Coordinates of C-alpha atoms and ligand atoms in Angstrom, one line a residue:
M1 CA 0.0 0.0 0.0
N2 CA 1.4 3.4 -0.9
E3 CA 1.6 6.4 1.3
Q4 CA -1.4 8.1 -0.3
Q5 CA -3.6 5.0 0.1
R6 CA -2.4 4.8 3.7
K7 CA -3.6 8.3 4.3
Q8 CA -6.9 7.6 2.8
A9 CA -7.4 4.5 4.7
N10 CA -9.3 4.3 7.9
Q11 CA -6.9 2.2 9.7
I12 CA -7.2 -0.6 12.2
K13 CA -8.5 0.5 15.6
Q14 CA -8.0 -1.6 18.7
V15 CA -11.0 -2.5 20.7
D16 CA -9.5 -4.1 23.6
P17 CA -5.8 -4.9 24.4
S18 CA -6.7 -8.1 26.3
D19 CA -6.6 -11.5 24.8
I20 CA -10.1 -12.2 23.5
K21 CA -8.9 -15.5 22.1
S22 CA -7.8 -17.3 25.2
A23 CA -10.5 -16.0 27.6
P24 CA -13.5 -14.9 25.6
E25 CA -16.0 -14.9 28.4
E26 CA -13.9 -12.8 30.6
N27 CA -13.1 -10.4 27.9
L28 CA -16.6 -10.1 26.7
E29 CA -17.5 -9.3 30.3
R30 CA -14.8 -6.6 30.4
L31 CA -16.0 -5.1 27.1
K32 CA -19.5 -5.1 28.4
N33 CA -18.5 -3.2 31.5
M34 CA -16.6 -0.6 29.5
D35 CA -18.6 2.5 28.7
S36 CA -19.3 1.9 25.1
D37 CA -19.2 5.5 24.0
E38 CA -15.9 5.8 25.7
M39 CA -14.7 2.7 23.9
I40 CA -15.7 4.1 20.6
D41 CA -14.1 7.5 21.3
K42 CA -11.0 5.9 22.6
Y43 CA -10.5 3.3 20.0
F44 CA -12.3 4.7 17.0
Q45 CA -11.6 8.4 16.9
T46 CA -10.2 8.0 13.5
T47 CA -10.1 9.2 10.0
Y48 CA -13.2 7.2 9.4
E49 CA -15.7 9.1 7.3
P50 CA -19.4 8.5 7.4
P51 CA -21.4 8.8 4.1
N52 CA -21.1 12.4 3.0
L53 CA -22.9 13.6 -0.1
K54 CA -21.0 16.8 -0.6
K55 CA -17.6 15.2 -0.3
A56 CA -18.5 12.1 -2.3
K57 CA -19.7 14.2 -5.2
K58 CA -16.4 16.0 -5.3
R59 CA -14.4 12.8 -5.8
L60 CA -12.2 12.8 -8.9
K61 CA -11.4 10.4 -11.7
K62 CA -7.7 10.7 -11.0
D63 CA -8.3 9.3 -7.5
V64 CA -8.8 5.8 -9.0
D65 CA -5.8 3.5 -9.6
I66 CA -5.7 0.1 -11.3
H67 CA -3.5 -2.6 -9.6
Y68 CA -2.3 -5.7 -11.2
D69 CA 0.1 -6.8 -8.4
F70 CA -2.1 -8.8 -6.0
S71 CA -0.3 -11.7 -4.4
I72 CA -0.4 -13.7 -1.2
S73 CA 2.9 -14.3 0.6
K74 CA 4.2 -17.9 1.0
E75 CA 3.5 -17.9 4.8
L76 CA -0.1 -16.7 4.3
Q77 CA -0.6 -19.4 1.7
Q78 CA -0.3 -21.9 4.5
I79 CA -2.2 -20.2 7.2
G80 CA -5.5 -21.9 6.5
K81 CA -4.2 -25.4 6.0
G82 CA -6.6 -27.9 7.7
K83 CA -9.1 -25.1 8.3
K84 CA -12.5 -24.2 6.9
F85 CA -14.4 -21.1 5.9
L86 CA -18.0 -20.2 5.4
I87 CA -19.3 -17.0 3.8
R88 CA -22.9 -15.9 4.1
T89 CA -23.9 -13.5 1.3
Y90 CA -26.7 -11.0 1.5
G91 CA -27.8 -8.6 -1.2
C92 CA -27.1 -8.3 -4.9
Q93 CA -25.1 -10.1 -7.6
M94 CA -22.2 -7.8 -7.0
N95 CA -22.0 -9.1 -3.4
E96 CA -22.4 -12.7 -4.7
H97 CA -19.5 -12.1 -6.9
D98 CA -17.4 -10.5 -4.2
T99 CA -18.0 -13.7 -2.2
E100 CA -16.5 -15.7 -5.1
I101 CA -13.4 -13.5 -4.8
M102 CA -13.1 -13.8 -1.1
A103 CA -13.6 -17.6 -1.5
G104 CA -10.8 -17.5 -4.0
I105 CA -8.5 -15.6 -1.6
L106 CA -9.3 -17.9 1.3
S107 CA -8.7 -21.0 -0.8
D108 CA -5.3 -19.6 -1.9
M109 CA -4.6 -19.3 1.8
G110 CA -5.2 -23.0 2.3
Y111 CA -8.7 -22.9 3.6
E112 CA -11.4 -25.3 2.5
T113 CA -15.1 -24.4 2.2
T114 CA -17.9 -25.7 4.5
D115 CA -21.6 -25.2 4.8
D116 CA -21.7 -26.0 8.5
T117 CA -21.1 -23.2 10.9
N118 CA -19.9 -25.7 13.6
E119 CA -17.1 -26.8 11.3
A120 CA -16.0 -23.3 10.3
D121 CA -12.8 -21.6 11.5
V122 CA -13.6 -18.4 9.6
I123 CA -17.2 -17.1 9.1
L124 CA -17.7 -14.0 7.0
L125 CA -21.0 -12.1 6.7
N126 CA -20.9 -10.3 3.3
T127 CA -23.6 -7.8 4.0
C128 CA -26.1 -5.5 2.2
A129 CA -27.1 -2.0 3.2
I130 CA -29.8 -1.3 0.7
R131 CA -32.8 -1.4 3.1
E132 CA -33.2 -1.6 6.8
N133 CA -34.6 -5.2 6.7
A134 CA -31.4 -6.3 4.9
E135 CA -29.4 -4.9 7.9
N136 CA -31.7 -6.4 10.5
K137 CA -31.2 -9.9 9.0
V138 CA -27.4 -9.5 9.5
F139 CA -27.7 -8.3 13.1
G140 CA -29.9 -11.3 13.7
E141 CA -27.3 -13.6 12.3
I142 CA -24.6 -11.9 14.4
G143 CA -26.6 -12.6 17.5
H144 CA -26.9 -16.3 16.5
L145 CA -23.2 -16.6 16.1
K146 CA -22.3 -15.4 19.6
P147 CA -22.7 -18.7 21.4
L148 CA -20.6 -20.4 18.8
K149 CA -17.8 -17.8 19.4
L150 CA -18.0 -18.4 23.1
E151 CA -17.7 -22.1 22.6
K152 CA -14.9 -21.8 20.1
P153 CA -12.8 -18.8 20.9
D154 CA -10.4 -19.3 17.9
L155 CA -13.3 -18.9 15.5
I156 CA -12.8 -15.8 13.4
I157 CA -16.1 -13.9 12.7
G158 CA -15.9 -11.1 10.2
V159 CA -18.4 -8.6 8.9
C160 CA -17.8 -7.2 5.4
G161 CA -19.7 -5.9 2.4
C162 CA -21.8 -2.7 2.2
M163 CA -22.9 -2.5 5.8
S164 CA -19.4 -2.2 7.0
Q165 CA -19.0 1.0 5.0
E166 CA -21.5 2.7 7.3
E167 CA -20.2 4.4 10.4
S168 CA -23.4 3.6 12.4
V169 CA -23.0 -0.1 11.7
V170 CA -19.3 -0.2 12.7
N171 CA -20.2 1.7 15.9
R172 CA -23.1 -0.6 16.7
I173 CA -20.8 -3.7 16.3
L174 CA -18.1 -2.1 18.5
K175 CA -20.7 -1.3 21.1
K176 CA -23.0 -4.3 21.1
H177 CA -21.1 -7.1 19.5
P178 CA -17.5 -6.9 20.6
F179 CA -17.0 -10.7 20.0
I180 CA -16.7 -9.9 16.3
D181 CA -13.1 -10.3 15.3
L182 CA -13.0 -8.4 12.0
I183 CA -14.8 -5.7 10.1
F184 CA -13.7 -4.7 6.6
G185 CA -15.2 -2.7 3.8
T186 CA -15.9 -3.2 0.1
H187 CA -12.7 -1.5 -0.8
N188 CA -10.6 -3.8 1.4
I189 CA -11.4 -7.2 0.0
H190 CA -7.9 -7.6 -1.4
R191 CA -6.5 -7.0 2.1
L192 CA -8.2 -10.2 3.4
P193 CA -5.0 -12.2 3.8
A194 CA -3.4 -9.6 6.0
L195 CA -6.6 -8.9 7.9
I196 CA -7.1 -12.6 8.7
E197 CA -3.6 -12.9 9.9
E198 CA -4.1 -9.9 12.2
A199 CA -7.4 -11.2 13.5
M200 CA -5.7 -14.6 14.1
F201 CA -2.6 -13.4 15.9
G202 CA -3.6 -9.9 17.1
K203 CA -5.5 -9.6 20.3
E204 CA -8.0 -7.0 19.3
M205 CA -10.9 -6.4 16.9
V206 CA -9.6 -5.6 13.5
V207 CA -11.5 -2.8 11.7
E208 CA -10.4 -1.7 8.2
V209 CA -12.8 0.3 6.2
W210 CA -11.4 2.6 3.5
S211 CA -13.8 5.4 2.9
K212 CA -12.5 6.3 -0.6
E213 CA -13.3 6.3 -4.2
G214 CA -12.1 2.8 -4.6
D215 CA -9.5 1.4 -6.8
I216 CA -9.6 -1.4 -9.4
I217 CA -7.8 -4.5 -8.3
E218 CA -7.2 -6.9 -11.1
N219 CA -6.0 -10.5 -10.9
L220 CA -7.9 -11.4 -7.7
P221 CA -8.4 -15.2 -7.4
K222 CA -12.0 -16.4 -7.6
V223 CA -13.8 -19.6 -6.8
R224 CA -16.9 -19.4 -8.9
K225 CA -20.1 -20.9 -7.6
G226 CA -20.8 -22.9 -10.7
K227 CA -19.4 -23.9 -14.0
I228 CA -22.3 -22.9 -16.2
K229 CA -23.0 -19.2 -15.5
G230 CA -20.4 -16.7 -14.5
W231 CA -20.3 -13.1 -13.4
V232 CA -17.9 -10.6 -14.8
N233 CA -17.5 -7.1 -13.2
I234 CA -17.2 -4.4 -15.8
M235 CA -17.4 -1.5 -13.5
Y236 CA -17.6 -0.7 -9.8
G237 CA -19.4 2.0 -7.8
C238 CA -22.0 4.6 -8.7
D239 CA -22.0 8.3 -9.3
K240 CA -25.8 8.8 -9.7
F241 CA -26.6 9.7 -6.1
C242 CA -30.3 9.0 -6.3
T243 CA -31.6 10.6 -3.1
Y244 CA -32.7 7.4 -1.4
C245 CA -29.7 5.2 -2.2
I246 CA -26.8 4.2 -0.1
V247 CA -24.8 2.5 -2.9
P248 CA -22.7 5.5 -4.0
Y249 CA -21.4 5.7 -0.5
T250 CA -20.8 2.0 0.1
R251 CA -19.4 1.2 -3.3
G252 CA -17.5 4.3 -4.2
K253 CA -16.9 6.2 -7.4
E254 CA -18.0 4.9 -10.8
R255 CA -14.9 3.3 -12.3
S256 CA -14.6 1.1 -15.3
R257 CA -12.3 -1.9 -15.9
L258 CA -10.3 -1.7 -19.0
P259 CA -12.0 -3.4 -22.0
E260 CA -9.0 -5.7 -22.5
D261 CA -9.1 -7.0 -18.9
I262 CA -12.9 -7.7 -19.2
I263 CA -12.5 -9.4 -22.6
Q264 CA -9.7 -11.6 -21.4
E265 CA -11.9 -12.7 -18.4
V266 CA -14.8 -13.5 -20.7
R267 CA -12.5 -15.4 -23.1
Q268 CA -11.2 -17.4 -20.2
L269 CA -14.7 -18.3 -19.1
A270 CA -15.7 -19.3 -22.6
A271 CA -12.6 -21.5 -22.8
A272 CA -13.5 -23.1 -19.5
G273 CA -16.9 -24.0 -21.0
Y274 CA -19.2 -21.4 -19.3
K275 CA -22.4 -21.0 -21.2
E276 CA -23.6 -17.7 -19.9
I277 CA -22.0 -14.6 -18.5
T278 CA -23.6 -11.6 -16.8
L279 CA -21.7 -8.3 -17.0
L280 CA -22.0 -6.7 -13.7
G281 CA -22.1 -3.1 -12.4
Q282 CA -24.3 -0.9 -10.2
N283 CA -24.9 1.2 -13.3
V284 CA -23.5 -0.6 -16.3
N285 CA -24.8 2.0 -18.8
A286 CA -22.2 4.4 -17.4
Y287 CA -19.5 2.0 -18.4
G288 CA -16.5 3.8 -20.1
K289 CA -17.4 7.3 -19.1
D290 CA -14.3 7.5 -16.9
L291 CA -12.0 5.9 -19.4
E292 CA -9.4 8.1 -21.2
F293 CA -10.8 7.1 -24.6
Q294 CA -14.2 7.1 -26.2
Y295 CA -15.7 3.7 -25.3
G296 CA -19.1 2.7 -24.0
L297 CA -21.2 -0.3 -23.0
G298 CA -22.4 -0.7 -26.6
D299 CA -18.8 -0.9 -27.8
L300 CA -17.9 -3.4 -25.1
M301 CA -21.0 -5.6 -25.8
D302 CA -20.2 -5.5 -29.5
E303 CA -16.7 -6.9 -28.9
I304 CA -17.9 -9.4 -26.3
S305 CA -20.6 -10.7 -28.7
K306 CA -17.8 -12.0 -30.9
I307 CA -16.5 -14.3 -28.2
D308 CA -17.8 -17.9 -28.5
I309 CA -20.1 -18.0 -25.5
P310 CA -23.8 -18.7 -26.0
R311 CA -25.4 -16.1 -23.7
I312 CA -24.5 -12.7 -22.5
R313 CA -26.5 -10.6 -20.1
F314 CA -25.9 -7.4 -18.2
T315 CA -27.2 -5.7 -15.1
T316 CA -28.1 -3.2 -13.8
S317 CA -29.1 -0.5 -16.2
H318 CA -29.9 3.1 -15.5
P319 CA -32.4 4.6 -18.0
R320 CA -30.5 7.9 -18.1
D321 CA -27.4 6.4 -19.7
F322 CA -29.0 3.8 -21.9
D323 CA -27.8 5.1 -25.3
D324 CA -28.6 4.5 -29.0
R325 CA -25.3 2.7 -29.6
L326 CA -26.2 0.1 -27.0
I327 CA -29.7 -0.4 -28.5
E328 CA -28.2 -0.8 -31.9
V329 CA -25.7 -3.4 -30.7
L330 CA -28.3 -5.3 -28.6
A331 CA -30.6 -5.3 -31.6
K332 CA -28.1 -7.5 -33.5
G333 CA -29.1 -10.3 -31.2
G334 CA -27.0 -13.4 -31.4
N335 CA -25.6 -14.2 -28.0
L336 CA -26.7 -10.8 -26.6
L337 CA -30.0 -11.6 -24.9
D338 CA -32.9 -9.3 -25.2
H339 CA -34.0 -9.3 -21.6
I340 CA -33.5 -5.8 -20.2
H341 CA -33.8 -5.0 -16.5
L342 CA -34.5 -1.3 -16.5
P343 CA -35.2 0.0 -13.0
V344 CA -37.8 2.8 -13.2
Q345 CA -38.5 3.3 -9.4
S346 CA -41.7 5.4 -10.0
G347 CA -44.2 6.3 -12.7
S348 CA -44.5 9.9 -11.5
S349 CA -42.2 12.5 -13.0
E350 CA -42.5 14.5 -9.8
V351 CA -41.4 11.6 -7.6
L352 CA -38.6 10.8 -10.1
R353 CA -37.5 14.4 -9.8
V354 CA -37.2 14.3 -6.0
M355 CA -35.5 10.9 -6.3
A356 CA -32.9 12.7 -8.5
R357 CA -33.3 10.0 -11.2
R358 CA -32.8 12.5 -14.0
Y359 CA -35.5 11.3 -16.3
T360 CA -39.2 11.7 -16.5
R361 CA -42.1 9.3 -17.0
E362 CA -42.3 10.6 -20.6
S363 CA -38.6 10.2 -21.4
Y364 CA -38.6 6.7 -19.8
L365 CA -41.5 5.7 -22.1
E366 CA -39.7 7.2 -25.0
L367 CA -36.7 5.0 -24.2
V368 CA -39.0 1.9 -23.9
K369 CA -40.4 2.8 -27.4
K370 CA -36.9 2.9 -28.9
I371 CA -36.0 -0.4 -27.3
R372 CA -39.2 -2.0 -28.5
T373 CA -38.8 -0.7 -32.0
A374 CA -35.3 -2.1 -32.2
M375 CA -36.1 -5.3 -30.3
P376 CA -39.8 -6.1 -30.7
N377 CA -39.6 -9.3 -28.6
A378 CA -37.5 -7.9 -25.8
T379 CA -38.6 -8.6 -22.2
L380 CA -38.5 -5.7 -19.9
T381 CA -38.4 -6.0 -16.1
T382 CA -37.9 -3.3 -13.5
D383 CA -37.5 -2.2 -9.8
I384 CA -40.0 0.0 -8.1
I385 CA -40.1 1.8 -4.8
V386 CA -43.4 2.7 -3.1
G387 CA -44.0 5.1 -0.3
F388 CA -41.2 7.5 -1.0
P389 CA -41.6 10.7 1.2
N390 CA -44.6 12.7 0.1
E391 CA -45.7 10.2 -2.6
T392 CA -49.4 10.9 -3.1
D393 CA -52.1 8.4 -4.0
E394 CA -52.2 10.0 -7.5
Q395 CA -48.5 9.6 -7.9
F396 CA -48.7 6.0 -6.9
E397 CA -51.5 5.5 -9.4
E398 CA -49.1 6.8 -12.0
T399 CA -46.7 4.0 -11.1
M400 CA -49.5 1.5 -11.6
T401 CA -50.4 2.9 -15.0
L402 CA -46.7 2.9 -16.1
M403 CA -46.4 -0.7 -15.0
E404 CA -49.2 -1.6 -17.5
E405 CA -48.2 0.8 -20.2
V406 CA -44.7 -0.6 -20.4
G407 CA -45.9 -4.2 -19.9
F408 CA -43.1 -5.1 -17.5
E409 CA -43.1 -8.9 -17.3
S410 CA -41.8 -8.8 -13.7
A411 CA -40.7 -6.3 -11.1
Y412 CA -38.8 -6.2 -7.8
T413 CA -40.9 -4.0 -5.6
F414 CA -39.8 -2.3 -2.4
I415 CA -41.2 -0.2 0.4
Y416 CA -39.0 2.9 0.8
S417 CA -36.5 2.5 3.6
P418 CA -34.6 5.6 4.8
R419 CA -30.8 5.2 4.7
E420 CA -28.7 7.3 7.0
G421 CA -26.5 9.6 5.2
T422 CA -28.6 9.9 2.1
P423 CA -30.5 13.2 1.3
A424 CA -34.0 11.5 1.5
A425 CA -33.2 10.3 5.0
R426 CA -33.4 13.9 6.1
W427 CA -36.9 14.3 4.9
E428 CA -39.9 13.1 6.9
D429 CA -40.7 9.5 6.1
N430 CA -44.3 10.6 6.1
I431 CA -46.3 7.8 4.4
P432 CA -47.8 5.6 7.1
M433 CA -46.7 2.0 7.0
E434 CA -50.3 0.7 6.3
V435 CA -50.5 2.9 3.2
K436 CA -47.0 1.8 2.1
K437 CA -48.1 -1.9 2.6
E438 CA -51.4 -1.4 0.8
R439 CA -49.6 0.2 -2.2
L440 CA -47.1 -2.6 -2.3
Q441 CA -49.9 -5.2 -2.2
R442 CA -51.7 -3.6 -5.1
L443 CA -48.6 -3.2 -7.1
N444 CA -47.6 -6.8 -6.4
A445 CA -51.0 -8.1 -7.5
L446 CA -50.5 -6.2 -10.8
V447 CA -46.9 -7.6 -11.2
N448 CA -48.2 -11.1 -10.6
K449 CA -51.0 -10.6 -13.2
Q450 CA -48.6 -9.3 -15.8
S451 CA -46.1 -12.0 -15.2
A452 CA -48.8 -14.7 -15.5
E453 CA -50.0 -13.1 -18.8
A454 CA -46.5 -13.0 -20.2
M455 CA -46.0 -16.7 -19.2
K456 CA -49.3 -17.7 -21.0
K457 CA -47.9 -16.6 -24.3
Y458 CA -45.3 -19.4 -24.1
Q459 CA -48.0 -22.2 -24.0
G460 CA -47.2 -24.6 -26.8
Q461 CA -44.0 -22.8 -27.8
T462 CA -40.5 -24.4 -28.0
V463 CA -37.9 -22.4 -26.0
K464 CA -34.2 -22.8 -25.5
V465 CA -33.3 -23.6 -21.9
L466 CA -29.8 -23.5 -20.3
V467 CA -30.1 -26.5 -17.9
E468 CA -28.8 -25.5 -14.5
G469 CA -29.5 -28.7 -12.5
E470 CA -32.2 -30.4 -10.5
S471 CA -35.2 -28.3 -9.6
K472 CA -35.3 -27.2 -6.0
K473 CA -38.6 -28.9 -5.3
D474 CA -38.1 -32.3 -7.1
P475 CA -34.7 -33.9 -7.8
E476 CA -36.4 -35.9 -10.6
V477 CA -37.1 -32.6 -12.5
L478 CA -34.5 -30.4 -14.2
S479 CA -34.7 -26.7 -14.4
G480 CA -33.1 -23.8 -16.2
Y481 CA -33.7 -20.4 -17.7
T482 CA -34.8 -19.3 -21.2
E483 CA -33.1 -16.5 -23.0
R484 CA -35.6 -14.1 -21.6
N485 CA -35.0 -15.4 -18.1
K486 CA -38.0 -17.5 -17.5
L487 CA -37.6 -20.5 -15.2
V488 CA -38.6 -23.8 -16.9
N489 CA -39.1 -27.2 -15.2
F490 CA -39.0 -30.4 -17.2
R491 CA -37.9 -34.0 -17.1
G492 CA -34.8 -35.2 -18.8
P493 CA -31.5 -37.0 -18.3
K494 CA -29.0 -35.4 -15.8
S495 CA -26.4 -35.6 -18.6
I496 CA -27.9 -32.5 -20.2
I497 CA -27.1 -30.3 -17.1
G498 CA -25.0 -27.4 -18.4
E499 CA -26.3 -27.8 -22.0
I500 CA -28.7 -25.5 -23.9
V501 CA -31.7 -27.7 -24.9
E502 CA -35.1 -27.2 -26.6
V503 CA -38.1 -27.6 -24.4
K504 CA -41.8 -27.4 -25.4
I505 CA -43.9 -25.6 -22.9
T506 CA -46.9 -27.6 -21.7
N507 CA -48.1 -25.5 -18.8
T508 CA -47.6 -22.0 -17.6
K509 CA -47.7 -20.6 -14.0
T510 CA -47.3 -17.1 -12.6
W511 CA -43.5 -17.3 -12.2
T512 CA -42.5 -20.6 -13.9
L513 CA -43.1 -22.7 -17.0
D514 CA -43.4 -26.5 -17.2
G515 CA -42.3 -28.3 -20.4
E516 CA -41.1 -31.4 -22.2
L517 CA -37.7 -32.0 -23.6
V518 CA -37.7 -31.8 -27.4
H519 CA -34.1 -31.7 -28.4
E520 CA -31.0 -32.4 -26.3
A521 CA -29.0 -29.8 -28.1
A522 CA -30.4 -26.5 -29.2
E523 CA -28.8 -24.7 -32.1
V524 CA -27.3 -21.6 -30.6
K525 CA -27.4 -18.2 -32.4
Ligands
5AD601 N1 -35.5 1.9 0.0 C1 -36.2 1.0 -0.7 N2 -35.7 0.5 -1.9 C2 -34.5 0.9 -2.3 N3 -33.7 0.5 -3.4 C3 -32.6 1.2 -3.3 N4 -32.5 2.0 -2.2 C4 -33.7 1.8 -1.6 C5 -34.3 2.3 -0.4 N5 -33.6 3.2 0.4 C6 -34.2 -0.4 -4.4 C7 -34.2 0.3 -5.8 C8 -33.1 -0.4 -6.5 C9 -33.0 -1.7 -5.9 C10 -31.8 -2.5 -6.0 O1 -33.3 -1.5 -4.5 O2 -35.4 -0.1 -6.4 O3 -33.2 -0.4 -7.9
SF4_602 FE1 -26.9 -4.2 -1.3 FE2 -26.4 -2.3 -3.0 FE3 -24.4 -3.2 -1.6 FE4 -25.6 -4.7 -3.5 S1 -24.4 -2.8 -3.8 S2 -25.0 -5.4 -1.6 S3 -27.7 -4.1 -3.3 S4 -26.2 -2.2 -0.8

């Protein structure tokens, strides 16, 4: 780590100089008796910065570095020999993919994976901060892990991911859960080997959360969850600063990986036999804006479409940056799938304005029209928030009519949840919970209806399914997704797992399709 990074870092703070490993009960008792504010002041008066809109908006492009020199020292490669790790993942695909990276790092340190908390020597909670209920789940899990830690003092419990970027969360853990060994942020994943070592041999809680723009660290090891579908980060962070959203603070500045690094990773996945890749970013449509040369998501997708891999998806899109070049490239089809997840958040231009989404209902509909003209069969799905501060009944009705007008085939729907540090959190959360719930219920009923209708159109049709494995409900049944992301269940030999096959749809439900295998190998492209 260079000097500048060191300055930007919020460095390790010691919680208690006593040996938590050898006498956990005693130490927990001591920590309990210590005045918690005093403890935080004493050990946490740091360079730590809470989410700060003004400062975050001033961050500069030149603050981002790309590193290609990740390595794990010989000693640390042995440290996990004979030991096991477990990572619990909350939140989005970005987090799922970060878990794959942490699994890669831990494996390179000699650790093996386990699903059993009782067997684990390292447990990491890779957390999500997007809504309060996501955070509550994590605090519940932390509570469950306490007896295990008391029983097994050498167990290392770590909290990482988006929640650990929040000052209030770090403080709460320091105050209420001092048995946690390690807290590290989304910008500190590559520091895992050193952090584990410190947690193992040091005597105090290790907290390392860099509150910075974030760098790009290439060449990190990965243990991918499967061999059929793979995620590839194309960019990190978000600069959109929607007024409700914590992500620009937890994930840092928008920064794009270089096209050649992305293309190389996709090629490697293709060579390893992967059938589908999803290009990942919090706002993939802003890809390339920070590069020194003119290059956007459309250009990248165009190049990636030439790689011999059957399916390419991307997520998540922001309507504001969805440009004509991308539509033109997607319209070529081939391995670029025409399922577009295009979060709208609200159907009311006024609500969109206060959300700082930077588009209106009308301009969103205009974009949808363009997409539909270029790709008549495209499937559109979305995200919607209900109960945003001051949202009137009429404004909510506009969301309902937009849902129908666009014909979204499914939607993730959420009740607004104030996030500390965001502008909206300073406004009164003035829609009563019963009203929010009622709006959500009505919206969900409409989403279900539209999904069921979209599914009905598949009755009798033959679709291409990438077979992922046995269905969750019945091991005799196989399941997989169509090009437009519909889950299909059907019977067939296990030998076709990982293949793209043709299935005739015999029955449609609200969220899934049932079918019969027609051909064991579908022609791709
Ligand atoms: N409250 C409720 N939903 C939110 N989302 C983001 N922030 C919040 C919040 N504070 C939703 C948005 C986003 C999705 C990932 O989560 O719909 O698209
Ligand atoms: Fe949750 Fe957003 Fe972080 Fe993903 S990026 S884990 S959705 S807070």
